[in-house]
mmCIF file of C-alpha atoms and ligand atoms in Angstrom:
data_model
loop_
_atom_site.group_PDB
_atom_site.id
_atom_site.type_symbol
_atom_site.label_atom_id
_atom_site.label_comp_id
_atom_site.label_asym_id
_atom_site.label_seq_id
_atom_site.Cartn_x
_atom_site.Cartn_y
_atom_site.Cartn_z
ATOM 1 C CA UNK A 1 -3.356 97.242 -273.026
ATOM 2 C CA UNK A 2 -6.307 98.992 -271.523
ATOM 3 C CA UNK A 3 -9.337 99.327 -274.419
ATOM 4 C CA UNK A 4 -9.420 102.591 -275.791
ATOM 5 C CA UNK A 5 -11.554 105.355 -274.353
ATOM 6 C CA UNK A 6 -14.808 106.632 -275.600
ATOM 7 C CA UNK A 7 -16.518 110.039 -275.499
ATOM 8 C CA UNK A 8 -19.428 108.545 -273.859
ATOM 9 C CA UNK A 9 -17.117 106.808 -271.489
ATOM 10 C CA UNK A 10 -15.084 109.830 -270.477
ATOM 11 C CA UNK A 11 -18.278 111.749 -270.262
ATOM 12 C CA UNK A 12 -19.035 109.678 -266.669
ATOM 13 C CA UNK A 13 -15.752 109.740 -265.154
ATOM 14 C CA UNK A 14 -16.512 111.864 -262.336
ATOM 15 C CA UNK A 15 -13.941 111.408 -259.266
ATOM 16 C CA UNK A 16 -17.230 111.603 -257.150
ATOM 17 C CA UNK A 17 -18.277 108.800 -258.884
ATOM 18 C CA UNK A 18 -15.231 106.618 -257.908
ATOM 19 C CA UNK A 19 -13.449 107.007 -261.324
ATOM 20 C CA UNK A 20 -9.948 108.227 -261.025
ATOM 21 C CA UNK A 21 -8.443 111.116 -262.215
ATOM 22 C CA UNK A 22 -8.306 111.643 -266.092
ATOM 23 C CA UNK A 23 -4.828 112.068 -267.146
ATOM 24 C CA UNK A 24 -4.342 114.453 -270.633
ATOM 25 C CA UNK A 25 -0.977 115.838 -272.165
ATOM 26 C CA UNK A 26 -0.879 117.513 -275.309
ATOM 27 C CA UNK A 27 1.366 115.955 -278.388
ATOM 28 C CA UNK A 28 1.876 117.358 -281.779
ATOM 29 C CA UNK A 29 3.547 114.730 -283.802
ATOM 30 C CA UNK A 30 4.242 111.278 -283.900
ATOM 31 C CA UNK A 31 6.974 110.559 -281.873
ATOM 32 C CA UNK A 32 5.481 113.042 -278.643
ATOM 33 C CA UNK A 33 2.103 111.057 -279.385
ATOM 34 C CA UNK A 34 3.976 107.700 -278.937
ATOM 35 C CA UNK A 35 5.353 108.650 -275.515
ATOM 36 C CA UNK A 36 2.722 110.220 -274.150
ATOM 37 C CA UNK A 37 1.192 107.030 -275.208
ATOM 38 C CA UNK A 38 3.353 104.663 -273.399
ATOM 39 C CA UNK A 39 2.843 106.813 -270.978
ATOM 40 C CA UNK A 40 -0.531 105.239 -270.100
ATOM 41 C CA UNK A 41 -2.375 108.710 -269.974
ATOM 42 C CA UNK A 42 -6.323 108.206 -270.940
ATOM 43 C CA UNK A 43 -6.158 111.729 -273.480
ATOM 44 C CA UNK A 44 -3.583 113.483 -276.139
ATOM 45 C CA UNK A 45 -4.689 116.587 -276.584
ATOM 46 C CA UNK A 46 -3.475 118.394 -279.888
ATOM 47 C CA UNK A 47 -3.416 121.618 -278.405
ATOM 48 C CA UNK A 48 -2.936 125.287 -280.179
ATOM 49 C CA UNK A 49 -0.623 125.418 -277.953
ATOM 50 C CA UNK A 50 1.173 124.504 -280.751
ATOM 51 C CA UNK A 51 1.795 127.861 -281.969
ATOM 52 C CA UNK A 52 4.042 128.697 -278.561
ATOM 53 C CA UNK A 53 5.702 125.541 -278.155
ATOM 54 C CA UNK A 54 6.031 124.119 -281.505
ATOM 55 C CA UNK A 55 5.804 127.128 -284.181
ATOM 56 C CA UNK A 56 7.619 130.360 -281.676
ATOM 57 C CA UNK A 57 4.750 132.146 -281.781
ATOM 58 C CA UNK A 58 3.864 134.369 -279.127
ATOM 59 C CA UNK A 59 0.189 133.199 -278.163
ATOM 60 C CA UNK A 60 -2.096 130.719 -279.530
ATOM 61 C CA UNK A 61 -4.044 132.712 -282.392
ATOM 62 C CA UNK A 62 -1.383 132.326 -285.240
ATOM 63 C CA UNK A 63 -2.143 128.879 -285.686
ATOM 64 C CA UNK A 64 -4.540 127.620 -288.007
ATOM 65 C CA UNK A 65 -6.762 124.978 -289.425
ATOM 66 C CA UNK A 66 -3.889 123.705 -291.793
ATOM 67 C CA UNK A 67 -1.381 123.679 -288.928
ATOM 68 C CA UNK A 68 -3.812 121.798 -286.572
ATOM 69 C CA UNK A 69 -4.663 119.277 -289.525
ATOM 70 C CA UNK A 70 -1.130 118.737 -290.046
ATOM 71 C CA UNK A 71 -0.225 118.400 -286.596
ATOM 72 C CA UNK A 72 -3.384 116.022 -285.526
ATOM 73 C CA UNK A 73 -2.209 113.887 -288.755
ATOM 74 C CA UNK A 74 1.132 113.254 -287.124
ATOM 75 C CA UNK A 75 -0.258 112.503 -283.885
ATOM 76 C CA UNK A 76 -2.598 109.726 -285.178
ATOM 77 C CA UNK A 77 -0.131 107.623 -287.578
ATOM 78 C CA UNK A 78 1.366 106.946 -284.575
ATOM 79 C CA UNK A 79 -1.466 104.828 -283.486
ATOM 80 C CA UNK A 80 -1.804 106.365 -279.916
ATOM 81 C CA UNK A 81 -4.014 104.103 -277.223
ATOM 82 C CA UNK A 82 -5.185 107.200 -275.965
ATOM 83 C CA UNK A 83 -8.414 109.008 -277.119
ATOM 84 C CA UNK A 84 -7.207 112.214 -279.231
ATOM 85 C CA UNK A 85 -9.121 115.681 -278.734
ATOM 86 C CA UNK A 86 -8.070 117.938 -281.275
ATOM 87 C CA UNK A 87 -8.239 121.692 -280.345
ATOM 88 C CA UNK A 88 -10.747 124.540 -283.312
ATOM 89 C CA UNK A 89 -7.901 127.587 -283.584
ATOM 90 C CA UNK A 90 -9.211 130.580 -282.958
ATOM 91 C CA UNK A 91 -11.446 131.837 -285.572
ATOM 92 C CA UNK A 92 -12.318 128.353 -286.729
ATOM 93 C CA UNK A 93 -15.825 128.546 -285.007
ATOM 94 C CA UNK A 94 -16.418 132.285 -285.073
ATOM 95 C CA UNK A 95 -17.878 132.865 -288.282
ATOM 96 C CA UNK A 96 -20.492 130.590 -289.600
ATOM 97 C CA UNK A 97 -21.770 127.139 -288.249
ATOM 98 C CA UNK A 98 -21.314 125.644 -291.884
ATOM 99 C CA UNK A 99 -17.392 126.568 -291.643
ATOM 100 C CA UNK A 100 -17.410 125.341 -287.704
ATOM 101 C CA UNK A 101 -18.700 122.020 -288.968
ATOM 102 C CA UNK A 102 -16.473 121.523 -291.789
ATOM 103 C CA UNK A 103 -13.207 122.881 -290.069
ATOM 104 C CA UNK A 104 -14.577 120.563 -287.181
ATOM 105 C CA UNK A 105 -14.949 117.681 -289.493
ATOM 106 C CA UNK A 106 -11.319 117.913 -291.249
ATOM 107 C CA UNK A 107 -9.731 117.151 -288.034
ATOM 108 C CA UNK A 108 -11.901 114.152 -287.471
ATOM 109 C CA UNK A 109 -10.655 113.100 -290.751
ATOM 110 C CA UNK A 110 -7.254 113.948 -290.035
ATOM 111 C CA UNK A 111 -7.390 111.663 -286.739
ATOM 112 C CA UNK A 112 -9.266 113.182 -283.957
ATOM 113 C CA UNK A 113 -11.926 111.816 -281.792
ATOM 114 C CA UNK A 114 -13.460 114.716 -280.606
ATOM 115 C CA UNK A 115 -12.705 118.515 -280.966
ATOM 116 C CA UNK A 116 -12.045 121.308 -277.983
ATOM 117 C CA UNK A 117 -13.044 124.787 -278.155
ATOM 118 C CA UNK A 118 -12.753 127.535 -275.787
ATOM 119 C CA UNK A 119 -15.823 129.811 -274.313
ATOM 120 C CA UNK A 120 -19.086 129.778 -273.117
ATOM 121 C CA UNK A 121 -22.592 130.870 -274.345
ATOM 122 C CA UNK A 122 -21.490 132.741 -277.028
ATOM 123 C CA UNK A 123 -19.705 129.517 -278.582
ATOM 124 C CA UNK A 124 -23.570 127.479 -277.860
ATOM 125 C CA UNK A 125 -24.558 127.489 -281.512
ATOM 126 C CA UNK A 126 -21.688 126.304 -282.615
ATOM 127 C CA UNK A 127 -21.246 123.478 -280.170
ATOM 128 C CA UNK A 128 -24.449 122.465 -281.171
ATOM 129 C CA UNK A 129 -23.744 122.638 -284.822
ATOM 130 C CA UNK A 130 -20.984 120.335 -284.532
ATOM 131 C CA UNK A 131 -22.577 117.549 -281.961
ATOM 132 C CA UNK A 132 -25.120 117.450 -284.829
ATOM 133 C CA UNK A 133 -22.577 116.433 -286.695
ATOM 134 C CA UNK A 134 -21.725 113.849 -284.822
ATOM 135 C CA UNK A 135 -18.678 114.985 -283.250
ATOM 136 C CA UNK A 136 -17.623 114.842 -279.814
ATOM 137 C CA UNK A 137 -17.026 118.235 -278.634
ATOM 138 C CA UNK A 138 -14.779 118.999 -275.145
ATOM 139 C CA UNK A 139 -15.516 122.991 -273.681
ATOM 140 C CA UNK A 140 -12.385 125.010 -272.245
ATOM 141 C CA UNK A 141 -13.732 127.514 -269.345
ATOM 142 C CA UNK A 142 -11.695 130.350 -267.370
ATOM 143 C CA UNK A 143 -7.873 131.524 -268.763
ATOM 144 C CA UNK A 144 -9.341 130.899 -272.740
ATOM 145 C CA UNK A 145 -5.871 131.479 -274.577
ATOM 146 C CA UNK A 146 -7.410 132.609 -277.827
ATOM 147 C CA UNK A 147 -9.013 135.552 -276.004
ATOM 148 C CA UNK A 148 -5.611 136.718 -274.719
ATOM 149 C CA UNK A 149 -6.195 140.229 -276.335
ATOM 150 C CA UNK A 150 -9.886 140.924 -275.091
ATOM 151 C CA UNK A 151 -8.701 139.591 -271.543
ATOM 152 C CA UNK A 152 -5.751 141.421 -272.049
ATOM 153 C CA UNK A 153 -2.820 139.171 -271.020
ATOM 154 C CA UNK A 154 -2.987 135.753 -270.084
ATOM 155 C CA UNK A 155 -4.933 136.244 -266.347
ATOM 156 C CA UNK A 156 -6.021 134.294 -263.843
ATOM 157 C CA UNK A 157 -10.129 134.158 -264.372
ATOM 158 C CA UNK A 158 -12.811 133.872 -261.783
ATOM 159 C CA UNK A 159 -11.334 135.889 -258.698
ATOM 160 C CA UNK A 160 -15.023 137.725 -258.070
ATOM 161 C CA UNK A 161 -18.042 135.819 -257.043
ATOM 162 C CA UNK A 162 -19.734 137.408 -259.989
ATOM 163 C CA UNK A 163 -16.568 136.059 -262.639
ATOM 164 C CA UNK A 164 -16.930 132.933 -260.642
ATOM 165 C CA UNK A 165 -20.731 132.033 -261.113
ATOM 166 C CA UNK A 166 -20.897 133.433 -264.664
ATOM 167 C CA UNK A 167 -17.936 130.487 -265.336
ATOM 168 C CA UNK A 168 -20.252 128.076 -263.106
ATOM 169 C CA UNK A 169 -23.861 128.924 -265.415
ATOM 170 C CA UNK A 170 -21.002 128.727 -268.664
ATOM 171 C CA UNK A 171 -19.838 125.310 -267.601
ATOM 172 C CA UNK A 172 -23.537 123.990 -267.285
ATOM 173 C CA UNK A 173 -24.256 125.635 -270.527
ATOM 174 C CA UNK A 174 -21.636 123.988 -272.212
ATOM 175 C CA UNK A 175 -22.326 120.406 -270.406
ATOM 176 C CA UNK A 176 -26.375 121.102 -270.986
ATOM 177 C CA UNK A 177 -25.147 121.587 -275.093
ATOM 178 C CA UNK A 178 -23.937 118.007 -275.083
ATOM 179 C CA UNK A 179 -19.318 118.705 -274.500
ATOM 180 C CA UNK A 180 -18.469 115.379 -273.144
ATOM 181 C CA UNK A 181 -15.968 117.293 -270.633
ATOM 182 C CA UNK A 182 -14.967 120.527 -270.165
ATOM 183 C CA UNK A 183 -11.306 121.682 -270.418
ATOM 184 C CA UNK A 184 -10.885 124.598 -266.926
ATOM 185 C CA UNK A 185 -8.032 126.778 -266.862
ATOM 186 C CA UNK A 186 -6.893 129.248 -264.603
ATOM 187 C CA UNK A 187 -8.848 129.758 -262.180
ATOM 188 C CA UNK A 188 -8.974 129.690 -258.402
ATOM 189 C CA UNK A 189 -9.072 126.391 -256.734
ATOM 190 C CA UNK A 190 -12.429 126.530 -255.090
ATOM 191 C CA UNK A 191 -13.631 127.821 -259.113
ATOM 192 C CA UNK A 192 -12.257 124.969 -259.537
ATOM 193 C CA UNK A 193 -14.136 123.434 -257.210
ATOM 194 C CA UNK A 194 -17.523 125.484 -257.150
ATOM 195 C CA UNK A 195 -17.644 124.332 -261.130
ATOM 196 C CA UNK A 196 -16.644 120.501 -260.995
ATOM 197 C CA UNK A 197 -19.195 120.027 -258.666
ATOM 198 C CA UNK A 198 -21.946 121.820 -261.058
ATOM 199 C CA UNK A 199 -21.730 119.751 -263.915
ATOM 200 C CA UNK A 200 -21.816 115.618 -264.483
ATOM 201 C CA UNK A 201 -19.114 115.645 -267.131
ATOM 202 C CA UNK A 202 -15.482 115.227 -266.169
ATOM 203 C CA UNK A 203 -14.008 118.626 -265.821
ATOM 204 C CA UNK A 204 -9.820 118.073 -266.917
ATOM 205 C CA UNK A 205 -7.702 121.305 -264.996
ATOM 206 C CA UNK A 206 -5.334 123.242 -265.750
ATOM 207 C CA UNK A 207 -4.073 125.875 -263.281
ATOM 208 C CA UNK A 208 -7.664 124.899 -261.380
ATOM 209 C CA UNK A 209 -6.573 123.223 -258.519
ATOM 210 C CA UNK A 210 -6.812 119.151 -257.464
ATOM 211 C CA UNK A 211 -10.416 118.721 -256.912
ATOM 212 C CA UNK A 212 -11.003 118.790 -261.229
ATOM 213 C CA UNK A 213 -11.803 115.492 -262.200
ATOM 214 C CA UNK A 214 -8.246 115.287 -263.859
ATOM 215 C CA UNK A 215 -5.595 117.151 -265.348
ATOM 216 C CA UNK A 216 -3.661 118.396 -268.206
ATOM 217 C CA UNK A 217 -0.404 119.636 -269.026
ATOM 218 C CA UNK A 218 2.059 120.516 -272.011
ATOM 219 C CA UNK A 219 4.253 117.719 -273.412
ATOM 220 C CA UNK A 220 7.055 120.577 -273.441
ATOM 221 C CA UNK A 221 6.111 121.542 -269.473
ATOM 222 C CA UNK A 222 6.125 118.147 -267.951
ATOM 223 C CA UNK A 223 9.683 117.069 -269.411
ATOM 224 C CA UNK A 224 11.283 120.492 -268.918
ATOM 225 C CA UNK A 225 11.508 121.016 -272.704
ATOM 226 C CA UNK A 226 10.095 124.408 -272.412
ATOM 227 C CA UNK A 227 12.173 125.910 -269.922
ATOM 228 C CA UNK A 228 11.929 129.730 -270.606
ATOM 229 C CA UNK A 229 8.912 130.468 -268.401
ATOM 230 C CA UNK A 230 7.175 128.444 -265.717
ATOM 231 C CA UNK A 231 3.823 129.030 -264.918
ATOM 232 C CA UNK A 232 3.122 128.583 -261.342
ATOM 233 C CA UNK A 233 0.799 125.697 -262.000
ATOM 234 C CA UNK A 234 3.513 123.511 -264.171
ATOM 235 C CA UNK A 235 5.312 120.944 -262.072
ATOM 236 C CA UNK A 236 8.535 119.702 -264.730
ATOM 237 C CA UNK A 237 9.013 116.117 -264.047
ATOM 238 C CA UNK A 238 12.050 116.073 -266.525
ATOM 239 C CA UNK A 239 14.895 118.117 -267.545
ATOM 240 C CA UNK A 240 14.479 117.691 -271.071
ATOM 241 C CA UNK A 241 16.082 120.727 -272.737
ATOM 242 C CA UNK A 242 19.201 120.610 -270.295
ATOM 243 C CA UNK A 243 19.572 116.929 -271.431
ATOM 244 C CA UNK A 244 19.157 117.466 -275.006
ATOM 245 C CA UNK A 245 21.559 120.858 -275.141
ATOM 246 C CA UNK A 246 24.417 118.173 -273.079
ATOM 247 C CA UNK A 247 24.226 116.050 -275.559
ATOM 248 C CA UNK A 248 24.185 118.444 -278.790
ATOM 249 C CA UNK A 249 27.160 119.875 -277.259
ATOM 250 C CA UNK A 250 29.221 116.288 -276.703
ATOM 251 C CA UNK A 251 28.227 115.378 -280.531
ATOM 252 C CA UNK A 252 29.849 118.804 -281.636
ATOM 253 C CA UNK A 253 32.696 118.152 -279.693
ATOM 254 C CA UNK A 254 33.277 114.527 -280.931
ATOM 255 C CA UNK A 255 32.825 115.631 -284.637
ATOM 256 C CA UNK A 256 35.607 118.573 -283.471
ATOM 257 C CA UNK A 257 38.039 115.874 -282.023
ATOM 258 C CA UNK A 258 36.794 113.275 -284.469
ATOM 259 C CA UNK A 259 36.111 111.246 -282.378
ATOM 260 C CA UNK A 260 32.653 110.523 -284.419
ATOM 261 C CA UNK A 261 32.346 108.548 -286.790
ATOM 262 C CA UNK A 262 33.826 105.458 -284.985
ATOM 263 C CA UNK A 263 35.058 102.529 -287.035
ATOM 264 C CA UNK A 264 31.427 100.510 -286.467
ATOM 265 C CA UNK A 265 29.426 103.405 -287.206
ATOM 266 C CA UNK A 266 30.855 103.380 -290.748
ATOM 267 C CA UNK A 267 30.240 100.839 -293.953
ATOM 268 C CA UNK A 268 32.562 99.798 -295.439
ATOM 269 C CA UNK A 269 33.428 97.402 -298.798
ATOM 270 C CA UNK A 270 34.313 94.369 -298.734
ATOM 271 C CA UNK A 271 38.449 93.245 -299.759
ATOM 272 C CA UNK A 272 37.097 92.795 -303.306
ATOM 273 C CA UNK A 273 35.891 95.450 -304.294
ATOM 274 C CA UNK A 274 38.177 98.140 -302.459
ATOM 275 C CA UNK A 275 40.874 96.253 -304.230
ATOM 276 C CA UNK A 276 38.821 96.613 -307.508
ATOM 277 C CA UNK A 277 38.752 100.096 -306.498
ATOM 278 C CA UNK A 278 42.565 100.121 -306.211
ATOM 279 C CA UNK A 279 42.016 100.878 -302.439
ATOM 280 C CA UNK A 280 43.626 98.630 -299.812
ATOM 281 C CA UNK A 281 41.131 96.566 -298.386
ATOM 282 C CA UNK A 282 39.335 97.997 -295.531
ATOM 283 C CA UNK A 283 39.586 100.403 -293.498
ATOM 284 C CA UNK A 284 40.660 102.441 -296.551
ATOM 285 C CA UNK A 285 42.464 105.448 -294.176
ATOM 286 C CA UNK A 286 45.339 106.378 -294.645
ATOM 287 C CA UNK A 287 45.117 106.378 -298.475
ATOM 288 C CA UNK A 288 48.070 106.253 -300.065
ATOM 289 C CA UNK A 289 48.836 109.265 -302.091
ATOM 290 C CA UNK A 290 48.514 107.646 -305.191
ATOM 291 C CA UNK A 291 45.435 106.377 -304.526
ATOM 292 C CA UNK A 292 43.797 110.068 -303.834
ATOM 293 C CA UNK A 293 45.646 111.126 -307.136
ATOM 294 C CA UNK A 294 43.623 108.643 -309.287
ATOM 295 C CA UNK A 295 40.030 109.105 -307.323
ATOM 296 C CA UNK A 296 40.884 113.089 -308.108
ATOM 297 C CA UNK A 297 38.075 113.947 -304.825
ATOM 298 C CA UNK A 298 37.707 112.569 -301.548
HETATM 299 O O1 KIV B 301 -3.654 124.170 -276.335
HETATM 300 C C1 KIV B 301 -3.477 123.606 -275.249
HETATM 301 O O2 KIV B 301 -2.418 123.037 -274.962
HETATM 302 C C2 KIV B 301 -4.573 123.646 -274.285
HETATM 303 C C3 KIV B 301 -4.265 123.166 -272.908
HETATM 304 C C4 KIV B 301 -3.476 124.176 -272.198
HETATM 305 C C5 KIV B 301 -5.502 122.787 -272.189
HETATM 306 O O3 KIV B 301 -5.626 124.065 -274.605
#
């Protein structure tokens, strides 16, 4: 198995370097973490996108520091070789830089390598605050989920030359603070484009086109788990919730025919002691109705 990744070592894997493409996908408990895993992808991201795919909420902002404690916790027991980023909810690293730190620092404990949060200048101090601290910080740029009611809906970002360069001076901002990569999402791909070849640290797309320096997706997206809504930049390469409702359905049906339990999917005693039980050796069905009389339930 490869050697786990670093911050400092995904900080200079730019494709125009030679590195390849940085593969992320987002887990939220163990058994997610230990495919993605296997997987061989370099990143887990433990996304807020918890609250939509996880929790049924309708956007990201119901989620909280608890939630993404619990949640990164999960991820890490399972002893992932990838490096885990563990997303600041929304109002997390609003208020004061003493709470950014601290909220910052409890997912660290929980498991996390690093921390994401989304926005630009207005997030500087903060970013700052917490690389102090020690902590790896990655930046998210463009569609920022947690500012789905300011940019009212969840909209593609960047379409002017004016939305486009004030993401470009963000993204050097953010890379100039110290992020070790910088999360872009939604946005045209020649934003895409424009941006990733402004800054020296990896940028990881989303919805930004092919020339980011890699990409990220949704556990739930990428096997078809989620299959409600497609956003135009998810590509399903499994059919996950079909699979899983087929085979719901046949165990329902077995139960109904009893056809489940089978014989070797049952204990059973041994001669002795059903016959100490007064039952006749093994299997016990058909009991005998004498034998139900002196049990009195079954
Ligand atoms: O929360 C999340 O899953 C994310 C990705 C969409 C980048 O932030």
């Amino acid at each position: 198995m490869a050697s786990k990744l670093t911050a400092p070592v995904i900080a200079a894997r730019k494709v125009r370097n030679g590195c390849d493409p940085l593969v992320m996908v987002t887990a939220y408990d163990a058994p997610g973490a230990r495919m993605v895993s296997e997987s061989g992808a370099d990143l887990i991201l433990v996304g807020d996108s918890l609250a939509m795919v996880v929790l049924g909420y309708e956007d990201t902002m119901q989620v909280t520091v608890d939630d993404m404690v619990h949640h990164t916790a999960a991820v890490a027991r399972a002893k992932p070789s990838c490096f885990v980023v563990a997303d600041l909810p929304w109002l997390s690293y609003h208020v004061s830089e003493a709470d950014t730190v601290n909220n910052a620092a409890r997912l660290i404990r929980a498991g996390a390598q690093a921390v994401k949060l989304e926005g630009g200048l207005e997030r500087i101090r903060m970013i700052e605050a917490i690389i102090e601290a020690e902590i790896p910080v990655m930046g998210h740029l463009g569609l920022t989920p947690q500012s789905v009611l300011a940019m009212g809906g969840f909209k593609v970002q960047g379409k002017s030359t004016n939305a486009a360069m004030r993401i470009q001076s963000q993204a050097k901002a953010l890379a100039h603070a110290g992020c070790f990569a910088i999360v872009l999402e939604g946005v045209p791909n020649e934003v895409g484009k424009l941006i990733t070849d402004s800054v020296d640290v990896p940028t990881i797309g989303i919805g930004a086109g092919p020339d980011c320096d890699g990409q990220v997706l949704v556990f739930h997206d990428v096997l078809g788990i989620e299959d409600r809504f497609k956003p135009k930049f998810v590509r399903r390469y499994g059919a996950l919730k079909a699979q899983g409702v087929e085979a719901l359905a046949a165990f329902a049906a077995d139960v109904r025919s009893r056809a489940f339990p089978a014989d070797d999917e049952c204990y059973h005693l041994s001669d002795a002691e059903a016959e100490a039980l007064g039952l006749y050796g093994s299997p016990v069905i058909p009991r005998p109705p004498d034998v139900e009389d002196q049990l009195g339930v079954w």
